[in-house]
mmCIF file of C-alpha atoms in Angstrom:
data_model
loop_
_atom_site.group_PDB
_atom_site.id
_atom_site.type_symbol
_atom_site.label_atom_id
_atom_site.label_comp_id
_atom_site.label_asym_id
_atom_site.label_seq_id
_atom_site.Cartn_x
_atom_site.Cartn_y
_atom_site.Cartn_z
ATOM 1 C CA MET A 1 -32.424 -7.006 6.524
ATOM 2 C CA ARG A 2 -32.795 -9.496 4.454
ATOM 3 C CA VAL A 3 -36.193 -11.653 4.310
ATOM 4 C CA LEU A 4 -36.802 -15.034 2.960
ATOM 5 C CA VAL A 5 -40.288 -15.861 2.525
ATOM 6 C CA VAL A 6 -41.226 -19.864 1.524
ATOM 7 C CA GLU A 7 -44.906 -19.316 0.812
ATOM 8 C CA ASP A 8 -46.787 -21.693 -2.128
ATOM 9 C CA GLU A 9 -49.571 -19.203 -2.211
ATOM 10 C CA ARG A 10 -48.268 -17.016 -5.087
ATOM 11 C CA PRO A 11 -50.581 -13.667 -4.355
ATOM 12 C CA LEU A 12 -49.979 -14.227 -0.491
ATOM 13 C CA ALA A 13 -45.837 -14.281 -1.456
ATOM 14 C CA ALA A 14 -46.385 -11.558 -4.156
ATOM 15 C CA ALA A 15 -47.972 -9.204 -1.518
ATOM 16 C CA LEU A 16 -45.943 -10.038 1.159
ATOM 17 C CA ARG A 17 -42.931 -8.957 -0.491
ATOM 18 C CA ARG A 18 -44.454 -5.694 -1.537
ATOM 19 C CA SER A 19 -45.121 -4.903 2.075
ATOM 20 C CA LEU A 20 -41.642 -6.008 2.860
ATOM 21 C CA GLU A 21 -40.482 -4.407 0.270
ATOM 22 C CA SER A 22 -42.023 -0.736 1.032
ATOM 23 C CA GLU A 23 -40.807 -1.306 5.047
ATOM 24 C CA GLY A 24 -37.251 -1.887 4.039
ATOM 25 C CA PHE A 25 -36.807 -4.933 3.887
ATOM 26 C CA SER A 26 -34.894 -6.750 0.698
ATOM 27 C CA VAL A 27 -37.075 -10.631 -0.009
ATOM 28 C CA VAL A 28 -36.563 -13.364 -1.194
ATOM 29 C CA VAL A 29 -39.170 -15.530 -2.423
ATOM 30 C CA ALA A 30 -39.190 -19.306 -2.353
ATOM 31 C CA GLU A 31 -42.775 -20.801 -3.532
ATOM 32 C CA ASN A 32 -42.116 -24.739 -2.191
ATOM 33 C CA GLY A 33 -40.304 -26.687 1.086
ATOM 34 C CA VAL A 34 -37.848 -27.981 -1.116
ATOM 35 C CA ASP A 35 -36.221 -24.733 -2.608
ATOM 36 C CA GLY A 36 -37.142 -23.046 0.813
ATOM 37 C CA ASP A 37 -34.361 -25.063 2.525
ATOM 38 C CA TRP A 38 -32.054 -24.940 0.148
ATOM 39 C CA GLN A 39 -32.062 -21.273 0.457
ATOM 40 C CA ALA A 40 -31.897 -21.251 3.636
ATOM 41 C CA ARG A 41 -29.036 -23.655 3.824
ATOM 42 C CA GLU A 42 -26.809 -21.685 0.935
ATOM 43 C CA GLN A 43 -27.608 -18.173 2.000
ATOM 44 C CA THR A 44 -27.354 -15.677 4.931
ATOM 45 C CA PHE A 45 -30.743 -14.570 5.904
ATOM 46 C CA ASP A 46 -31.839 -11.758 9.153
ATOM 47 C CA VAL A 47 -34.861 -13.694 9.805
ATOM 48 C CA ILE A 48 -37.019 -17.017 7.951
ATOM 49 C CA VAL A 49 -40.854 -16.648 7.041
ATOM 50 C CA LEU A 50 -41.740 -19.567 6.695
ATOM 51 C CA ASP A 51 -45.714 -21.129 5.335
ATOM 52 C CA VAL A 52 -46.372 -24.595 7.709
ATOM 53 C CA MET A 53 -48.565 -27.000 4.649
ATOM 54 C CA LEU A 54 -45.477 -26.205 1.488
ATOM 55 C CA PRO A 55 -45.084 -28.743 -1.299
ATOM 56 C CA GLY A 56 -42.426 -31.090 -1.390
ATOM 57 C CA MET A 57 -41.000 -30.057 2.472
ATOM 58 C CA SER A 58 -43.169 -28.637 4.912
ATOM 59 C CA GLY A 59 -42.429 -25.651 7.037
ATOM 60 C CA TYR A 60 -41.860 -28.072 10.483
ATOM 61 C CA ASP A 61 -39.428 -29.541 8.331
ATOM 62 C CA ILE A 62 -36.980 -26.998 7.448
ATOM 63 C CA CYS A 63 -37.196 -25.132 10.620
ATOM 64 C CA ARG A 64 -35.358 -28.869 12.079
ATOM 65 C CA HIS A 65 -33.232 -28.427 9.338
ATOM 66 C CA VAL A 66 -32.399 -25.117 10.388
ATOM 67 C CA ARG A 67 -31.819 -25.764 13.696
ATOM 68 C CA ALA A 68 -30.018 -28.750 13.480
ATOM 69 C CA ARG A 69 -27.390 -26.647 11.582
ATOM 70 C CA ASP A 70 -26.651 -24.715 15.051
ATOM 71 C CA ASP A 71 -28.473 -22.002 12.747
ATOM 72 C CA ALA A 72 -30.080 -19.175 14.962
ATOM 73 C CA THR A 73 -32.086 -17.446 12.878
ATOM 74 C CA PRO A 74 -34.912 -15.738 13.944
ATOM 75 C CA ILE A 75 -38.028 -17.533 11.982
ATOM 76 C CA VAL A 76 -41.495 -16.760 11.881
ATOM 77 C CA PHE A 77 -44.691 -19.255 11.023
ATOM 78 C CA LEU A 78 -47.632 -18.856 8.792
ATOM 79 C CA THR A 79 -50.382 -21.267 8.866
ATOM 80 C CA ALA A 80 -54.007 -21.616 8.148
ATOM 81 C CA LYS A 81 -54.377 -23.453 11.032
ATOM 82 C CA ASP A 82 -55.742 -22.349 13.868
ATOM 83 C CA GLY A 83 -54.974 -23.436 17.694
ATOM 84 C CA GLU A 84 -53.563 -23.636 20.771
ATOM 85 C CA TYR A 85 -51.311 -27.197 19.902
ATOM 86 C CA ASP A 86 -50.237 -26.129 16.532
ATOM 87 C CA GLU A 87 -48.660 -23.375 18.162
ATOM 88 C CA ALA A 88 -47.122 -25.225 20.537
ATOM 89 C CA ASP A 89 -45.678 -27.561 17.848
ATOM 90 C CA ALA A 90 -44.272 -24.401 16.275
ATOM 91 C CA LEU A 91 -42.223 -22.886 19.479
ATOM 92 C CA ASP A 92 -41.064 -26.729 20.428
ATOM 93 C CA ILE A 93 -39.352 -27.366 17.094
ATOM 94 C CA GLY A 94 -37.558 -23.905 17.116
ATOM 95 C CA GLY A 95 -39.908 -21.066 15.873
ATOM 96 C CA ASP A 96 -40.029 -17.519 17.368
ATOM 97 C CA ASP A 97 -43.210 -16.257 16.189
ATOM 98 C CA PHE A 98 -46.619 -17.856 15.179
ATOM 99 C CA ILE A 99 -49.094 -16.162 12.952
ATOM 100 C CA THR A 100 -52.283 -17.257 11.823
ATOM 101 C CA LYS A 101 -53.906 -16.918 9.030
ATOM 102 C CA PRO A 102 -55.303 -14.174 7.791
ATOM 103 C CA PHE A 103 -53.151 -11.285 8.973
ATOM 104 C CA SER A 104 -51.982 -7.952 8.600
ATOM 105 C CA PRO A 105 -48.751 -7.605 5.949
ATOM 106 C CA VAL A 106 -48.416 -4.075 8.693
ATOM 107 C CA VAL A 107 -48.123 -6.323 11.755
ATOM 108 C CA LEU A 108 -46.008 -9.161 10.099
ATOM 109 C CA ALA A 109 -43.138 -6.362 9.115
ATOM 110 C CA ALA A 110 -43.768 -5.057 12.937
ATOM 111 C CA ARG A 111 -43.546 -8.732 14.762
ATOM 112 C CA LEU A 112 -39.576 -9.152 12.686
ATOM 113 C CA ARG A 113 -38.860 -5.733 13.680
ATOM 114 C CA ALA A 114 -39.413 -7.105 16.965
ATOM 115 C CA LEU A 115 -37.409 -10.641 16.469
ATOM 116 C CA LEU A 116 -34.792 -9.261 14.943
ATOM 117 C CA ARG A 117 -34.286 -6.719 18.040
ATOM 118 C CA ARG A 118 -34.187 -9.325 20.490
ATOM 119 C CA ALA A 119 -32.263 -11.428 18.124
ATOM 120 C CA GLY A 120 -29.253 -8.321 18.533
ATOM 121 C CA GLU A 121 -30.078 -7.640 22.304
ATOM 122 C CA GLY A 122 -31.576 -4.131 21.294
ATOM 123 C CA PRO A 123 -32.462 -2.207 19.511
ATOM 124 C CA GLU A 124 -29.615 -2.435 16.161
ATOM 125 C CA PRO A 125 -27.154 0.872 17.178
ATOM 126 C CA SER A 126 -27.119 4.556 15.062
ATOM 127 C CA VAL A 127 -23.975 4.107 12.853
ATOM 128 C CA GLY A 128 -22.622 6.961 10.596
ATOM 129 C CA VAL A 129 -19.988 8.130 8.607
ATOM 130 C CA GLY A 130 -18.760 11.901 8.437
ATOM 131 C CA SER A 131 -21.646 14.218 9.884
ATOM 132 C CA LEU A 132 -24.772 11.133 8.095
ATOM 133 C CA ARG A 133 -25.888 9.876 11.291
ATOM 134 C CA LEU A 134 -28.296 7.276 10.881
ATOM 135 C CA GLU A 135 -30.630 5.330 13.686
ATOM 136 C CA PRO A 136 -32.278 1.947 11.287
ATOM 137 C CA ALA A 137 -34.272 1.622 14.430
ATOM 138 C CA LYS A 138 -36.323 3.750 13.991
ATOM 139 C CA GLN A 139 -35.642 4.488 10.294
ATOM 140 C CA ARG A 140 -34.487 7.749 10.432
ATOM 141 C CA ALA A 141 -31.347 9.324 9.460
ATOM 142 C CA TRP A 142 -29.581 12.753 10.030
ATOM 143 C CA LEU A 143 -27.191 14.613 7.807
ATOM 144 C CA GLY A 144 -25.232 17.349 10.890
ATOM 145 C CA THR A 145 -28.736 18.256 12.838
ATOM 146 C CA ASP A 146 -31.229 17.997 9.826
ATOM 147 C CA GLU A 147 -33.211 14.938 9.325
ATOM 148 C CA LEU A 148 -33.242 13.644 6.008
ATOM 149 C CA ARG A 149 -36.748 12.763 4.069
ATOM 150 C CA LEU A 150 -35.860 9.579 3.285
ATOM 151 C CA THR A 151 -37.813 6.770 2.245
ATOM 152 C CA ALA A 152 -37.979 2.915 2.589
ATOM 153 C CA ARG A 153 -35.808 1.738 -0.286
ATOM 154 C CA GLU A 154 -33.424 4.722 0.281
ATOM 155 C CA MET A 155 -32.752 4.006 3.460
ATOM 156 C CA ALA A 156 -32.018 0.295 2.980
ATOM 157 C CA LEU A 157 -29.712 1.622 0.254
ATOM 158 C CA VAL A 158 -27.921 4.267 2.367
ATOM 159 C CA ARG A 159 -27.805 1.741 5.390
ATOM 160 C CA TYR A 160 -25.800 -0.383 3.230
ATOM 161 C CA LEU A 161 -23.539 1.643 2.193
ATOM 162 C CA VAL A 162 -22.895 2.893 4.774
ATOM 163 C CA HIS A 163 -22.164 -0.421 6.553
ATOM 164 C CA ARG A 164 -20.288 -1.174 3.939
ATOM 165 C CA ALA A 165 -17.991 2.537 3.995
ATOM 166 C CA ASP A 166 -14.927 3.164 2.241
ATOM 167 C CA HIS A 167 -15.266 -0.197 0.168
ATOM 168 C CA VAL A 168 -16.371 -0.301 -3.602
ATOM 169 C CA VAL A 169 -19.756 -2.060 -3.711
ATOM 170 C CA SER A 170 -20.839 -3.557 -7.343
ATOM 171 C CA LYS A 171 -24.954 -3.066 -8.441
ATOM 172 C CA THR A 172 -25.329 -6.166 -8.663
ATOM 173 C CA GLU A 173 -24.305 -6.480 -4.558
ATOM 174 C CA ILE A 174 -26.973 -3.781 -4.181
ATOM 175 C CA LEU A 175 -29.597 -5.255 -5.909
ATOM 176 C CA ASP A 176 -28.962 -8.198 -3.641
ATOM 177 C CA HIS A 177 -29.155 -6.868 -0.457
ATOM 178 C CA VAL A 178 -31.310 -3.738 -1.065
ATOM 179 C CA TRP A 179 -33.545 -4.944 -3.653
ATOM 180 C CA ASP A 180 -33.423 -8.775 -3.686
ATOM 181 C CA GLN A 181 -31.843 -11.651 -5.791
ATOM 182 C CA ALA A 182 -35.071 -12.234 -8.045
ATOM 183 C CA PHE A 183 -35.289 -8.707 -9.122
ATOM 184 C CA GLU A 184 -35.689 -8.863 -12.927
ATOM 185 C CA GLY A 185 -36.082 -5.010 -13.602
ATOM 186 C CA ASP A 186 -33.884 -2.871 -15.099
ATOM 187 C CA ALA A 187 -29.930 -2.695 -13.306
ATOM 188 C CA ASN A 188 -29.875 0.688 -13.535
ATOM 189 C CA VAL A 189 -32.433 1.343 -10.487
ATOM 190 C CA VAL A 190 -29.259 1.445 -8.837
ATOM 191 C CA GLU A 191 -28.261 4.753 -10.867
ATOM 192 C CA VAL A 192 -31.483 6.695 -10.222
ATOM 193 C CA TYR A 193 -31.031 5.851 -6.280
ATOM 194 C CA ILE A 194 -27.928 6.941 -5.773
ATOM 195 C CA GLY A 195 -28.703 9.807 -7.731
ATOM 196 C CA ARG A 196 -31.575 10.702 -4.961
ATOM 197 C CA LEU A 197 -29.353 9.743 -2.270
ATOM 198 C CA ARG A 198 -26.453 11.972 -3.281
ATOM 199 C CA ARG A 199 -28.622 15.432 -3.908
ATOM 200 C CA LYS A 200 -29.742 14.607 -0.016
ATOM 201 C CA LEU A 201 -26.017 14.253 0.995
ATOM 202 C CA ALA A 202 -25.306 16.768 -0.905
ATOM 203 C CA PRO A 203 -25.496 20.004 1.826
ATOM 204 C CA SER A 204 -22.295 17.928 3.577
ATOM 205 C CA PRO A 205 -18.803 18.694 2.575
ATOM 206 C CA ASP A 206 -17.768 15.341 4.488
ATOM 207 C CA VAL A 207 -19.775 12.285 2.667
ATOM 208 C CA VAL A 208 -19.490 11.932 -0.963
ATOM 209 C CA ILE A 209 -21.391 8.731 -2.980
ATOM 210 C CA GLU A 210 -17.990 8.047 -5.292
ATOM 211 C CA THR A 211 -18.410 6.226 -8.634
ATOM 212 C CA VAL A 212 -15.524 4.573 -9.034
ATOM 213 C CA ARG A 213 -16.004 3.598 -13.054
ATOM 214 C CA GLY A 214 -16.314 -0.406 -14.175
ATOM 215 C CA LEU A 215 -16.534 -1.411 -10.336
ATOM 216 C CA GLY A 216 -19.210 0.581 -8.582
ATOM 217 C CA TYR A 217 -20.479 2.985 -6.200
ATOM 218 C CA ARG A 218 -18.251 3.571 -2.739
ATOM 219 C CA LEU A 219 -19.607 6.117 0.197
ATOM 220 C CA SER A 220 -16.499 8.076 1.994
ATOM 221 C CA GLY A 221 -15.894 10.434 4.714
ATOM 222 C CA ARG A 222 -14.848 11.202 8.290
ATOM 223 C CA PRO A 223 -16.062 7.929 10.183
ATOM 224 C CA SER A 224 -18.189 9.016 12.930
#
């Protein structure tokens, strides 16, 4: 689940990134309204989180631009303002939810998941390959009848591989969708997580993560 967070308070933006990533989201942060508007226009996100008061362009203006393109991506507003008129303004121009600062990042993550469920007209259905089955809405996974213990990042990675089953995906694609495009760490972190998943999937003979030399990785198995 890709999230765009447009927030000019750097400590808050960093805290939101850490919190949402720990919940399995892939997060892109923009620190001003102009960059946020560009990101919302040029990339695809599952949900957008907008501060109202931003340098360069307000969150309200970004929302208006998104809706003018007939883009129905769910939008949550963050603001230090508090009052029924502010909330009404946010919802009237096309926002889907409104959270007043200070707030709990855990509550924000739960509100985002609820928005995504409503946007998809219900929980995301179970998906799988071979004996591997995922229930993304519940963040749970099974290999045959045994439940797998996966971290949020491992769950996000295996979910992406399942959705791209039988296709080769590069490290760059994985970093963009499971981490984010602003990731500046060692790209070999992908190999580390692939290794962890392989060990957890090892008991199953029909689910394999192949390394395609020079290209990336491919999850293969009998479609479920």
